[in-house]
């Protein structure tokens, strides 16, 4: 059968089952020229959330750990910052206080840690940290915590003419530092939260400097607005893991023609973590409860993925 | 000599001369693996202004003519709009009054003509107009006024691994309507002025609606800020035609490694128009006077282009 060998070889870290079959079938249908579901390559846009969808976000998003390290450094320089609850909670490592604050407040220290830097300085600073920083529970570096099945899915989509985008609540510049290496996604296909910026003519070359003011908090409805701004087309495939991704997935499913939307469900305490509706920084309630009604598929990390991380020692590595 | 046949065939509508040679040489150098000026494909970003750089902007930008037609329609619906000088000048066709207003004011009616529409409605409305609207002086449709030498340059850059972007002061959604057909540039590689937007859950599918509020006026320094936001890398090649493009070109030239920046000079009264510093909507003073000092090359439309439009009747069509 035409294409069958490639199909058999695709997504090797996904267990055979309904989710894998549905994804492979969708990609086969939209790429079949002359078929009823054919989608021209230009319109094959796939949008992925990052934290919890492409890499581990538990017990806190990677950028929060980065901010924690940076905020400690900043508060040593300027102790008055400790009067802000989120800064105080960061420095004291008070995860309970941190997770009780609004998500937007929690990101404030994260933004503070790069305000005033040029883009080049921020990239260098973030890379210096992330290339060696370790996850507190998994006992290995954060950059080894990308999900292997998702990298395979991104590769499979791209091999079939899709353009793959990250649409993240995380900082756009932070995610750009790792997206190419971890996911094969170039900087221009990363959409995320951003600070305002300004151009400075420093005399020996112009630089862009980040300002201590939020430009866009890329979560919920804002993800769709930023998709419109950056991509300019409605995606036909979307993947998320929380209510913050629900608008993006429903927007994806709301257009004409073949479409597909997925949630990854973190139900794998053995290989990763098991959490959903009670995880403050990534609420998953409406999306979980109404996925069926909205036509969103649920991928079970435990059942649908034969492997989670590159080195999770389950015999596949 | 390696690659010589392709080089001879590239840019056929450019006259042999210093500009053509410099461009072909630059592309050859940055793509020569192992050479001292090699640039990895991921970093081969080229940024082009649109109005006056990729298509004719004289006597007014195409989007202004679109706004003129739309504003007439709107003012018939709501005559109170005529109290605003820019609206009044639009409807009366008073180009003198219009060009005496700040550029930002002139764009206000343009934005007013798509506020309240969904993205799909705006695209359909703009396409309905532009597919048939004619230039007032050139006697042919606006969509035939793209510059053939620039389309060849875009193709040549892409054939050599560049990604080509438009960074325009015009409306991002307006330019997206024509960019793929005229220049082979997909919507996601168009950066421009934008209105704020919001997501609406209309019940039978979510839509993005444009709001009557400016989000970004993509001119001068803001072009660089938007390059940082959308592209996330410093371009290595830039092309403009006015002071509005100067920051973008200087930013491009300000990085390390091989870089190239160009201005097109409108000095061709016979085939297009001759204008520069006195054209209100596209001031070209500092850029023209200091191009040499900044290391920016000047392309003369009259001398460097053997052909301007696809049907300019100079024997090449």
Coordinates of C-alpha atoms in Angstrom, one line a residue:
Chain A
X1 CA 0.0 0.0 0.0
X2 CA 1.3 3.4 -0.9
X3 CA 3.2 5.0 1.9
X4 CA 2.7 2.1 4.3
X5 CA 6.4 1.5 5.1
X6 CA 6.8 5.2 6.2
X7 CA 3.7 5.0 8.2
X8 CA 4.9 1.9 10.0
X9 CA 8.2 3.6 10.8
X10 CA 6.7 6.9 12.0
X11 CA 6.2 7.8 15.7
X12 CA 8.2 4.8 17.0
X13 CA 7.9 6.0 20.7
X14 CA 4.1 6.1 20.4
X15 CA 2.3 2.9 21.5
X16 CA 0.0 1.4 18.9
X17 CA -3.5 2.6 19.7
X18 CA -6.3 5.1 18.9
X19 CA -4.2 8.3 19.3
X20 CA -1.3 7.2 17.2
X21 CA -3.6 5.8 14.5
X22 CA -5.7 9.0 14.4
X23 CA -2.6 11.2 14.0
X24 CA -1.0 9.1 11.3
X25 CA -4.4 8.9 9.5
X26 CA -4.9 12.7 9.7
X27 CA -1.4 13.4 8.3
X28 CA -2.0 10.8 5.5
X29 CA -5.4 12.3 4.6
X30 CA -4.3 16.0 4.5
X31 CA -1.3 15.2 2.3
X32 CA -3.0 12.9 -0.2
X33 CA -3.2 14.9 -3.4
X34 CA -6.6 14.7 -5.0
X35 CA -8.1 13.2 -1.9
X36 CA -11.2 14.8 -0.3
X37 CA -9.2 16.1 2.8
X38 CA -6.1 17.4 0.9
X39 CA -4.7 20.6 2.5
X40 CA -2.1 22.6 0.5
X41 CA 1.3 22.7 2.1
X42 CA 1.1 26.4 2.8
X43 CA -1.9 25.8 5.1
X44 CA -0.4 22.9 7.0
X45 CA 0.2 24.9 10.2
X46 CA 0.7 23.0 13.5
X47 CA 0.7 24.9 16.9
X48 CA 2.2 23.3 20.0
X49 CA 2.2 24.6 23.5
X50 CA 5.6 24.1 25.2
X51 CA 5.5 23.7 29.0
X52 CA 3.9 20.3 29.7
X53 CA 3.3 19.6 26.0
X54 CA 6.8 19.4 24.6
X55 CA 8.9 19.2 27.8
X56 CA 8.4 18.6 31.5
X57 CA 6.8 21.5 33.4
X58 CA 6.4 19.8 36.8
X59 CA 6.7 20.9 39.6
X60 CA 7.3 24.3 38.0
X61 CA 8.0 25.5 34.5
X62 CA 11.7 25.5 33.6
X63 CA 11.6 29.3 33.1
X64 CA 10.5 29.6 36.7
X65 CA 13.5 27.7 37.9
X66 CA 15.6 30.0 35.7
X67 CA 13.9 33.0 37.2
X68 CA 14.5 31.6 40.7
X69 CA 18.2 31.4 40.1
X70 CA 18.3 34.9 38.5
X71 CA 16.0 36.5 41.1
X72 CA 18.2 35.4 43.9
X73 CA 21.1 37.1 42.2
X74 CA 19.0 40.3 41.6
X75 CA 17.7 40.4 45.2
X76 CA 21.2 40.3 46.5
X77 CA 21.8 43.4 44.4
X78 CA 18.5 45.1 45.4
X79 CA 16.9 43.8 48.6
X80 CA 13.8 46.1 48.2
X81 CA 12.6 43.6 45.6
X82 CA 11.8 41.3 48.5
X83 CA 8.7 43.4 49.3
X84 CA 6.9 41.9 46.3
X85 CA 5.2 38.6 47.3
X86 CA 6.3 36.8 44.2
X87 CA 10.0 37.9 44.6
X88 CA 9.9 36.9 48.2
X89 CA 8.4 33.5 47.5
X90 CA 11.0 32.9 44.7
X91 CA 13.9 33.6 46.9
X92 CA 12.6 31.6 49.8
X93 CA 11.7 28.7 47.5
X94 CA 8.2 28.9 48.8
X95 CA 6.4 27.0 46.1
X96 CA 3.1 27.0 48.1
X97 CA 3.1 30.8 48.2
X98 CA 4.2 31.0 44.6
X99 CA 1.5 28.7 43.3
X100 CA -1.2 30.6 45.3
X101 CA -0.4 33.8 43.3
X102 CA -2.0 34.7 40.0
X103 CA 0.0 33.2 37.1
X104 CA 0.7 36.7 35.8
X105 CA 2.3 37.7 39.1
X106 CA 4.5 34.6 39.1
X107 CA 5.9 35.6 35.7
X108 CA 6.8 39.1 36.9
X109 CA 10.1 38.1 38.5
X110 CA 10.8 36.1 35.3
X111 CA 10.4 39.2 33.3
X112 CA 12.5 41.2 35.8
X113 CA 15.4 38.9 35.2
X114 CA 15.8 40.0 31.7
X115 CA 14.7 43.6 31.6
X116 CA 17.5 45.9 30.6
X117 CA 19.5 43.2 28.8
X118 CA 20.0 43.3 25.1
X119 CA 18.6 40.3 23.2
X120 CA 22.0 38.9 22.7
X121 CA 22.9 39.3 26.4
X122 CA 19.6 37.6 27.5
X123 CA 20.2 34.7 25.1
X124 CA 23.7 34.1 26.3
X125 CA 22.7 34.4 30.0
X126 CA 19.8 32.0 29.6
X127 CA 21.9 29.5 27.7
X128 CA 24.7 29.6 30.3
X129 CA 22.1 28.6 32.9
X130 CA 20.1 26.0 31.0
X131 CA 22.9 24.1 29.5
X132 CA 23.9 22.9 33.0
X133 CA 20.9 23.4 35.3
X134 CA 19.3 20.2 36.7
X135 CA 15.7 19.3 37.4
X136 CA 15.2 19.1 41.2
X137 CA 13.4 15.7 41.1
X138 CA 14.3 13.9 37.8
X139 CA 18.0 14.2 38.6
X140 CA 19.1 15.3 35.1
X141 CA 19.5 18.5 33.1
X142 CA 16.3 20.3 32.1
X143 CA 17.4 20.2 28.4
X144 CA 17.1 16.4 28.6
X145 CA 13.4 16.6 29.6
X146 CA 11.9 17.1 26.1
X147 CA 9.4 14.4 25.3
X148 CA 10.8 12.0 22.7
X149 CA 7.3 11.1 21.2
X150 CA 6.6 14.8 20.6
X151 CA 9.9 15.4 18.9
X152 CA 9.0 12.4 16.6
X153 CA 5.6 14.0 16.0
X154 CA 7.1 17.3 15.1
X155 CA 9.5 15.6 12.7
X156 CA 6.7 13.6 11.2
X157 CA 4.6 16.7 10.6
X158 CA 7.5 18.6 9.0
X159 CA 8.4 15.6 6.8
X160 CA 4.8 15.9 5.5
X161 CA 5.0 19.6 4.7
X162 CA 3.8 21.1 7.9
X163 CA 5.3 24.1 9.5
X164 CA 5.5 23.5 13.3
X165 CA 5.1 26.4 15.7
X166 CA 5.5 26.8 19.4
X167 CA 2.8 29.0 21.0
X168 CA 3.9 29.2 24.7
X169 CA 2.9 31.1 27.8
X170 CA 6.7 31.2 28.5
X171 CA 8.9 34.0 27.5
X172 CA 9.4 34.1 23.7
X173 CA 13.1 34.7 24.0
X174 CA 13.7 32.1 26.6
X175 CA 12.0 29.4 24.6
X176 CA 13.9 30.5 21.4
X177 CA 17.2 29.7 23.2
X178 CA 16.3 26.0 23.3
X179 CA 13.7 25.5 20.5
X180 CA 16.0 24.8 17.6
X181 CA 18.1 22.3 19.5
X182 CA 15.3 20.5 21.3
X183 CA 12.6 20.5 18.8
X184 CA 14.1 21.6 15.4
X185 CA 12.0 24.8 15.6
X186 CA 13.7 28.0 14.5
X187 CA 13.3 31.3 16.5
X188 CA 10.8 32.8 14.0
X189 CA 8.4 29.9 14.7
X190 CA 8.3 30.5 18.4
X191 CA 5.4 32.7 19.7
X192 CA 5.3 33.5 23.4
X193 CA 5.0 36.0 26.2
X194 CA 7.1 39.1 25.5
X195 CA 8.3 42.3 27.1
X196 CA 8.3 45.6 25.4
X197 CA 11.6 46.4 23.7
X198 CA 13.4 49.4 22.3
X199 CA 16.1 50.0 19.7
X200 CA 19.3 51.6 20.9
X201 CA 21.9 53.2 18.7
X202 CA 25.0 52.4 20.7
X203 CA 27.3 54.0 18.2
X204 CA 29.2 50.9 17.3
X205 CA 26.1 48.9 16.2
X206 CA 22.4 49.0 17.0
X207 CA 21.0 46.7 19.7
X208 CA 17.5 45.8 20.9
X209 CA 17.0 46.1 24.7
X210 CA 14.3 44.4 26.7
X211 CA 12.2 46.8 28.9
X212 CA 10.7 46.0 32.3
X213 CA 7.2 46.1 30.9
X214 CA 5.0 43.2 29.7
X215 CA 4.0 43.4 26.0
X216 CA 2.0 40.3 25.7
X217 CA 1.1 37.5 28.2
X218 CA 0.6 34.7 25.7
X219 CA -2.0 32.6 27.5
X220 CA -5.6 31.6 26.7
X221 CA -7.3 34.0 24.2
X222 CA -4.0 35.9 23.8
X223 CA -2.5 32.7 22.3
X224 CA -5.0 33.0 19.4
X225 CA -4.4 36.7 19.0
X226 CA -0.7 36.1 18.8
X227 CA -1.2 33.3 16.3
X228 CA -3.1 35.8 14.1
X229 CA -0.3 38.3 14.5
X230 CA 2.6 36.0 13.9
X231 CA 1.3 33.2 11.7
X232 CA -1.6 34.9 10.0
X233 CA -3.4 31.7 9.3
X234 CA -5.6 29.4 11.4
X235 CA -3.6 26.2 12.3
X236 CA -5.1 22.9 11.3
X237 CA -3.4 20.9 14.1
X238 CA -2.9 21.9 17.7
X239 CA -1.5 20.3 20.9
X240 CA -1.7 21.5 24.5
X241 CA -2.0 20.3 28.0
X242 CA -4.0 22.9 30.0
X243 CA -6.9 25.3 30.0
X244 CA -4.4 27.9 28.8
X245 CA -4.3 26.1 25.5
X246 CA -8.0 25.6 25.1
X247 CA -8.7 28.7 23.1
X248 CA -5.9 27.9 20.7
X249 CA -7.1 24.3 20.2
X250 CA -10.8 25.4 19.8
X251 CA -9.7 28.1 17.3
X252 CA -7.8 25.5 15.4
X253 CA -10.8 23.2 15.3
X254 CA -13.1 26.0 14.4
X255 CA -12.1 26.4 10.8
X256 CA -13.3 24.6 7.7
X257 CA -11.8 21.3 6.4
X258 CA -9.8 18.6 8.3
X259 CA -8.6 19.6 11.7
X260 CA -7.2 18.0 14.8
X261 CA -6.6 19.0 18.4
X262 CA -5.0 17.1 21.2
X263 CA -4.3 17.3 24.9
X264 CA -1.5 15.4 26.6
X265 CA -2.7 14.1 30.0
X266 CA 0.0 13.9 32.7
X267 CA -1.1 10.5 34.2
X268 CA 2.3 8.9 34.4
X269 CA 3.7 9.0 37.9
X270 CA 6.2 6.3 37.2
X271 CA 8.1 7.9 34.3
X272 CA 7.1 11.6 34.7
X273 CA 4.4 13.0 37.0
X274 CA 0.6 12.6 37.5
X275 CA -1.3 15.9 37.8
X276 CA -4.0 17.9 36.1
X277 CA -6.7 20.0 37.6
X278 CA -4.9 20.9 40.8
X279 CA -1.7 22.1 39.3
X280 CA -1.9 25.9 39.9
X281 CA 0.5 27.1 37.2
X282 CA -1.2 25.0 34.5
X283 CA -4.9 24.6 35.3
X284 CA -6.5 21.7 33.4
X285 CA -10.2 21.7 34.3
X286 CA -12.5 22.9 31.5
X287 CA -10.3 21.4 28.9
X288 CA -10.2 18.0 30.6
X289 CA -13.9 18.0 31.4
X290 CA -15.1 19.2 28.0
X291 CA -12.5 17.7 25.6
X292 CA -15.1 15.3 24.2
X293 CA -17.7 18.0 23.7
X294 CA -15.1 20.2 21.9
X295 CA -13.7 17.4 19.8
X296 CA -10.3 17.4 21.4
X297 CA -8.5 14.1 21.7
X298 CA -6.7 13.1 24.9
X299 CA -3.3 11.5 24.8
X300 CA -2.4 9.5 27.9
X301 CA 1.2 9.8 28.6
X302 CA 1.1 6.5 30.5
X303 CA -0.7 4.5 27.9
X304 CA 0.0 6.1 24.6
X305 CA 3.7 6.8 24.9
X306 CA 6.1 3.8 24.9
X307 CA 8.9 6.2 26.0
X308 CA 8.8 9.6 27.6
X309 CA 12.4 11.0 27.8
X310 CA 15.5 10.0 25.8
X311 CA 17.0 8.4 28.9
X312 CA 14.0 7.2 30.9
X313 CA 15.5 3.7 31.0
X314 CA 12.5 1.8 29.9
X315 CA 14.5 -0.3 27.5
X316 CA 13.9 1.9 24.4
X317 CA 16.9 4.1 24.8
Chain B
X1 CA 33.9 27.9 -12.6
X2 CA 31.6 26.4 -10.0
X3 CA 28.2 27.9 -10.0
X4 CA 29.0 30.2 -12.9
X5 CA 26.0 29.2 -15.1
X6 CA 23.5 29.8 -12.3
X7 CA 25.1 33.2 -11.6
X8 CA 24.9 34.2 -15.2
X9 CA 21.3 33.4 -15.3
X10 CA 20.3 35.0 -12.0
X11 CA 18.7 38.5 -11.8
X12 CA 18.0 38.8 -15.6
X13 CA 16.1 42.0 -15.2
X14 CA 19.1 43.7 -13.5
X15 CA 21.6 45.5 -15.7
X16 CA 25.2 44.4 -15.4
X17 CA 26.9 46.7 -13.0
X18 CA 28.2 47.3 -9.5
X19 CA 24.9 46.6 -7.7
X20 CA 24.1 43.4 -9.5
X21 CA 27.7 42.1 -9.1
X22 CA 27.8 43.0 -5.4
X23 CA 24.5 41.2 -4.7
X24 CA 25.5 38.0 -6.6
X25 CA 28.9 38.1 -5.0
X26 CA 27.4 38.4 -1.5
X27 CA 25.0 35.5 -2.0
X28 CA 27.9 33.4 -3.4
X29 CA 30.1 34.2 -0.5
X30 CA 27.6 33.5 2.3
X31 CA 26.6 30.2 0.8
X32 CA 30.1 28.9 0.1
X33 CA 30.6 26.1 2.6
X34 CA 34.0 26.2 4.2
X35 CA 34.6 29.8 2.9
X36 CA 35.4 32.7 5.3
X37 CA 32.0 34.3 4.9
X38 CA 29.8 31.2 5.1
X39 CA 26.6 31.8 6.9
X40 CA 24.5 28.8 8.1
X41 CA 21.1 28.7 6.3
X42 CA 19.2 29.3 9.5
X43 CA 20.8 32.7 9.8
X44 CA 20.2 33.8 6.2
X45 CA 17.4 36.2 6.9
X46 CA 16.6 38.9 4.4
X47 CA 14.2 41.8 5.3
X48 CA 12.5 43.9 2.6
X49 CA 10.3 47.0 3.0
X50 CA 7.3 46.8 0.7
X51 CA 5.9 50.2 -0.4
X52 CA 8.4 51.6 -2.9
X53 CA 10.8 48.7 -2.4
X54 CA 8.8 45.8 -3.8
X55 CA 6.0 47.6 -5.5
X56 CA 5.1 51.1 -6.6
X57 CA 4.1 53.5 -3.8
X58 CA 3.7 56.7 -5.9
X59 CA 1.8 59.0 -5.7
X60 CA 0.4 57.2 -2.6
X61 CA 0.8 53.8 -1.0
X62 CA -1.6 51.2 -2.4
X63 CA -3.2 50.8 1.0
X64 CA -4.0 54.5 1.0
X65 CA -6.0 54.1 -2.2
X66 CA -7.7 51.1 -0.6
X67 CA -8.5 53.2 2.4
X68 CA -9.8 56.0 0.2
X69 CA -12.3 53.7 -1.4
X70 CA -13.3 52.2 1.9
X71 CA -13.5 55.6 3.7
X72 CA -15.8 56.9 1.1
X73 CA -18.1 54.0 1.9
X74 CA -17.8 54.5 5.6
X75 CA -18.4 58.3 5.5
X76 CA -21.6 57.7 3.6
X77 CA -22.7 55.5 6.6
X78 CA -21.4 57.9 9.3
X79 CA -20.9 61.6 8.1
X80 CA -19.5 62.6 11.5
X81 CA -16.2 61.0 10.4
X82 CA -15.7 63.9 8.1
X83 CA -14.7 66.1 11.0
X84 CA -11.4 64.4 11.2
X85 CA -8.9 66.1 8.7
X86 CA -7.5 62.9 7.4
X87 CA -11.0 61.5 6.7
X88 CA -12.1 64.7 5.0
X89 CA -8.9 64.8 2.9
X90 CA -9.4 61.2 1.9
X91 CA -13.0 61.6 0.8
X92 CA -12.2 64.9 -1.1
X93 CA -9.2 63.3 -2.7
X94 CA -7.1 66.2 -1.3
X95 CA -3.7 64.7 -1.7
X96 CA -2.1 68.0 -0.7
X97 CA -3.9 68.1 2.6
X98 CA -3.2 64.4 3.1
X99 CA 0.5 64.6 2.5
X100 CA 0.7 67.6 4.9
X101 CA -0.6 65.4 7.8
X102 CA 1.6 63.2 10.0
X103 CA 2.1 59.8 8.5
X104 CA 0.4 58.2 11.5
X105 CA -2.7 60.4 11.0
X106 CA -2.9 59.3 7.4
X107 CA -3.0 55.7 8.4
X108 CA -5.9 56.3 10.8
X109 CA -8.6 56.0 8.2
X110 CA -6.8 53.0 6.8
X111 CA -7.1 51.3 10.2
X112 CA -10.7 52.5 10.5
X113 CA -11.6 50.6 7.4
X114 CA -10.9 47.3 8.9
X115 CA -11.8 47.7 12.6
X116 CA -14.6 45.5 13.6
X117 CA -14.0 42.9 10.8
X118 CA -12.9 39.4 11.4
X119 CA -9.6 38.6 9.8
X120 CA -11.4 36.5 7.2
X121 CA -13.8 39.3 6.4
X122 CA -10.9 41.8 6.1
X123 CA -8.9 39.5 3.8
X124 CA -11.9 38.9 1.5
X125 CA -12.8 42.6 1.4
X126 CA -9.2 43.7 0.6
X127 CA -8.8 41.1 -2.1
X128 CA -12.2 42.0 -3.7
X129 CA -10.8 45.6 -4.0
X130 CA -7.2 45.0 -5.0
X131 CA -7.8 42.3 -7.6
X132 CA -9.5 44.9 -9.8
X133 CA -8.4 48.4 -8.6
X134 CA -6.3 50.4 -11.0
X135 CA -3.3 52.8 -10.4
X136 CA -4.5 56.3 -11.2
X137 CA -1.5 57.2 -13.4
X138 CA 0.1 53.9 -14.6
X139 CA -3.2 52.8 -16.1
X140 CA -3.1 49.2 -14.9
X141 CA -4.0 47.2 -11.9
X142 CA -2.0 47.8 -8.6
X143 CA -1.2 44.1 -8.5
X144 CA 0.7 44.4 -11.7
X145 CA 3.0 47.0 -10.1
X146 CA 5.4 44.7 -8.3
X147 CA 9.0 45.2 -9.4
X148 CA 10.2 42.3 -11.5
X149 CA 13.9 42.8 -10.5
X150 CA 12.9 42.5 -6.8
X151 CA 10.9 39.3 -7.4
X152 CA 13.9 37.9 -9.1
X153 CA 16.1 38.9 -6.2
X154 CA 13.7 37.3 -3.7
X155 CA 13.7 34.1 -5.7
X156 CA 17.5 34.2 -5.9
X157 CA 17.8 34.6 -2.2
X158 CA 15.4 31.8 -1.5
X159 CA 17.1 29.5 -4.0
X160 CA 20.2 30.1 -1.9
X161 CA 18.7 29.1 1.5
X162 CA 17.5 32.6 2.6
X163 CA 14.2 33.2 4.2
X164 CA 12.7 36.4 2.8
X165 CA 10.6 38.6 5.0
X166 CA 8.5 41.7 4.4
X167 CA 8.8 44.4 7.1
X168 CA 6.4 47.1 6.1
X169 CA 4.8 50.2 7.5
X170 CA 1.7 49.1 5.8
X171 CA -1.0 47.0 7.5
X172 CA 0.2 43.5 8.2
X173 CA -3.1 41.9 7.1
X174 CA -3.4 44.0 4.0
X175 CA 0.1 43.0 2.7
X176 CA -0.6 39.4 3.6
X177 CA -3.4 39.4 1.1
X178 CA -1.0 39.9 -1.8
X179 CA 2.4 38.8 -0.5
X180 CA 2.2 35.2 -1.5
X181 CA 1.0 35.8 -5.0
X182 CA 3.2 38.8 -5.8
X183 CA 6.4 37.9 -4.0
X184 CA 6.2 34.2 -3.0
X185 CA 6.2 35.3 0.7
X186 CA 3.8 33.5 3.0
X187 CA 1.7 35.3 5.6
X188 CA 3.9 34.3 8.5
X189 CA 6.9 36.1 6.9
X190 CA 5.0 39.4 6.7
X191 CA 5.6 41.9 9.5
X192 CA 3.7 45.2 9.5
X193 CA 1.6 47.7 11.2
X194 CA -1.2 46.1 13.2
X195 CA -4.4 46.9 15.1
X196 CA -5.2 45.3 18.4
X197 CA -7.3 42.2 18.0
X198 CA -9.6 40.0 20.2
X199 CA -10.8 36.5 20.1
X200 CA -14.6 36.0 19.9
X201 CA -16.4 32.7 20.7
X202 CA -19.2 33.0 18.2
X203 CA -20.7 29.7 19.2
X204 CA -20.2 28.0 15.8
X205 CA -16.5 28.6 15.6
X206 CA -14.0 31.1 17.1
X207 CA -13.0 34.2 15.2
X208 CA -10.4 36.9 15.6
X209 CA -11.8 40.4 15.2
X210 CA -9.8 43.6 14.5
X211 CA -10.2 46.4 17.0
X212 CA -10.2 50.2 16.2
X213 CA -6.9 50.7 18.1
X214 CA -3.4 50.7 16.8
X215 CA -1.2 47.9 18.2
X216 CA 2.1 48.7 16.4
X217 CA 3.0 51.3 13.8
X218 CA 5.8 49.5 12.0
X219 CA 8.0 52.3 11.0
X220 CA 11.6 53.4 11.8
X221 CA 12.8 51.9 15.2
X222 CA 9.6 49.9 15.5
X223 CA 10.6 47.9 12.4
X224 CA 13.6 46.7 14.3
X225 CA 11.5 45.9 17.5
X226 CA 9.1 43.9 15.3
X227 CA 11.9 42.1 13.6
X228 CA 13.1 41.1 17.1
X229 CA 9.6 40.0 18.1
X230 CA 8.7 38.1 14.9
X231 CA 12.0 36.9 13.5
X232 CA 14.1 36.6 16.6
X233 CA 17.3 37.0 14.7
X234 CA 19.2 39.9 13.1
X235 CA 18.8 39.8 9.3
X236 CA 22.0 39.7 7.2
X237 CA 20.4 41.4 4.2
X238 CA 18.0 44.4 4.1
X239 CA 16.4 46.5 1.4
X240 CA 14.4 49.7 1.7
X241 CA 13.7 53.0 0.0
X242 CA 13.2 55.6 2.7
X243 CA 14.2 56.9 6.1
X244 CA 11.5 54.7 7.6
X245 CA 13.8 51.8 6.7
X246 CA 17.0 53.3 7.9
X247 CA 16.9 51.7 11.4
X248 CA 16.2 48.3 9.9
X249 CA 19.1 48.5 7.5
X250 CA 21.5 49.9 10.0
X251 CA 20.4 47.1 12.5
X252 CA 21.1 44.6 9.8
X253 CA 24.5 46.0 9.1
X254 CA 25.3 46.3 12.8
X255 CA 25.9 42.5 13.4
X256 CA 29.0 40.4 13.0
X257 CA 30.0 38.7 9.8
X258 CA 29.0 39.4 6.2
X259 CA 26.0 41.8 5.8
X260 CA 24.4 43.9 3.1
X261 CA 22.0 46.7 3.0
X262 CA 20.4 48.5 0.0
X263 CA 18.2 51.4 -0.9
X264 CA 16.3 51.6 -4.1
X265 CA 16.4 55.2 -5.5
X266 CA 13.3 56.2 -7.4
X267 CA 15.0 58.1 -10.2
X268 CA 13.1 56.7 -13.2
X269 CA 10.6 59.2 -14.4
X270 CA 10.2 57.4 -17.7
X271 CA 9.2 53.9 -16.4
X272 CA 8.1 54.7 -12.9
X273 CA 8.5 58.0 -11.0
X274 CA 11.4 60.2 -9.9
X275 CA 11.1 61.3 -6.2
X276 CA 13.0 61.1 -2.9
X277 CA 13.4 63.6 -0.2
X278 CA 10.2 65.6 -0.9
X279 CA 7.8 62.7 -0.9
X280 CA 5.9 63.3 2.3
X281 CA 4.6 59.7 3.0
X282 CA 8.1 58.2 2.5
X283 CA 10.7 60.7 3.5
X284 CA 14.2 59.9 2.1
X285 CA 16.6 62.4 3.4
X286 CA 19.0 61.0 6.1
X287 CA 19.2 57.7 4.4
X288 CA 20.0 59.2 1.0
X289 CA 22.5 61.7 2.4
X290 CA 24.3 59.3 4.7
X291 CA 24.1 56.0 2.8
X292 CA 27.8 55.9 2.1
X293 CA 28.7 56.7 5.7
X294 CA 26.4 53.9 6.9
X295 CA 27.7 51.4 4.3
X296 CA 24.3 51.2 2.5
X297 CA 24.3 50.7 -1.3
X298 CA 22.1 52.7 -3.6
X299 CA 20.3 50.9 -6.5
X300 CA 19.3 53.3 -9.2
X301 CA 16.0 52.2 -10.7
X302 CA 16.9 54.0 -13.9
X303 CA 20.4 52.5 -14.4
X304 CA 20.4 49.3 -12.5
X305 CA 17.1 47.8 -13.6
X306 CA 16.7 46.7 -17.2
X307 CA 13.0 46.3 -16.5
X308 CA 10.7 47.6 -13.8
X309 CA 7.3 46.1 -14.3
X310 CA 6.2 42.9 -16.0
X311 CA 4.5 44.9 -18.7
X312 CA 6.5 48.1 -18.9
X313 CA 6.9 47.6 -22.6
X314 CA 10.6 47.9 -22.8
X315 CA 11.0 44.8 -24.9
X316 CA 11.7 42.4 -22.1
X317 CA 8.1 41.3 -21.5

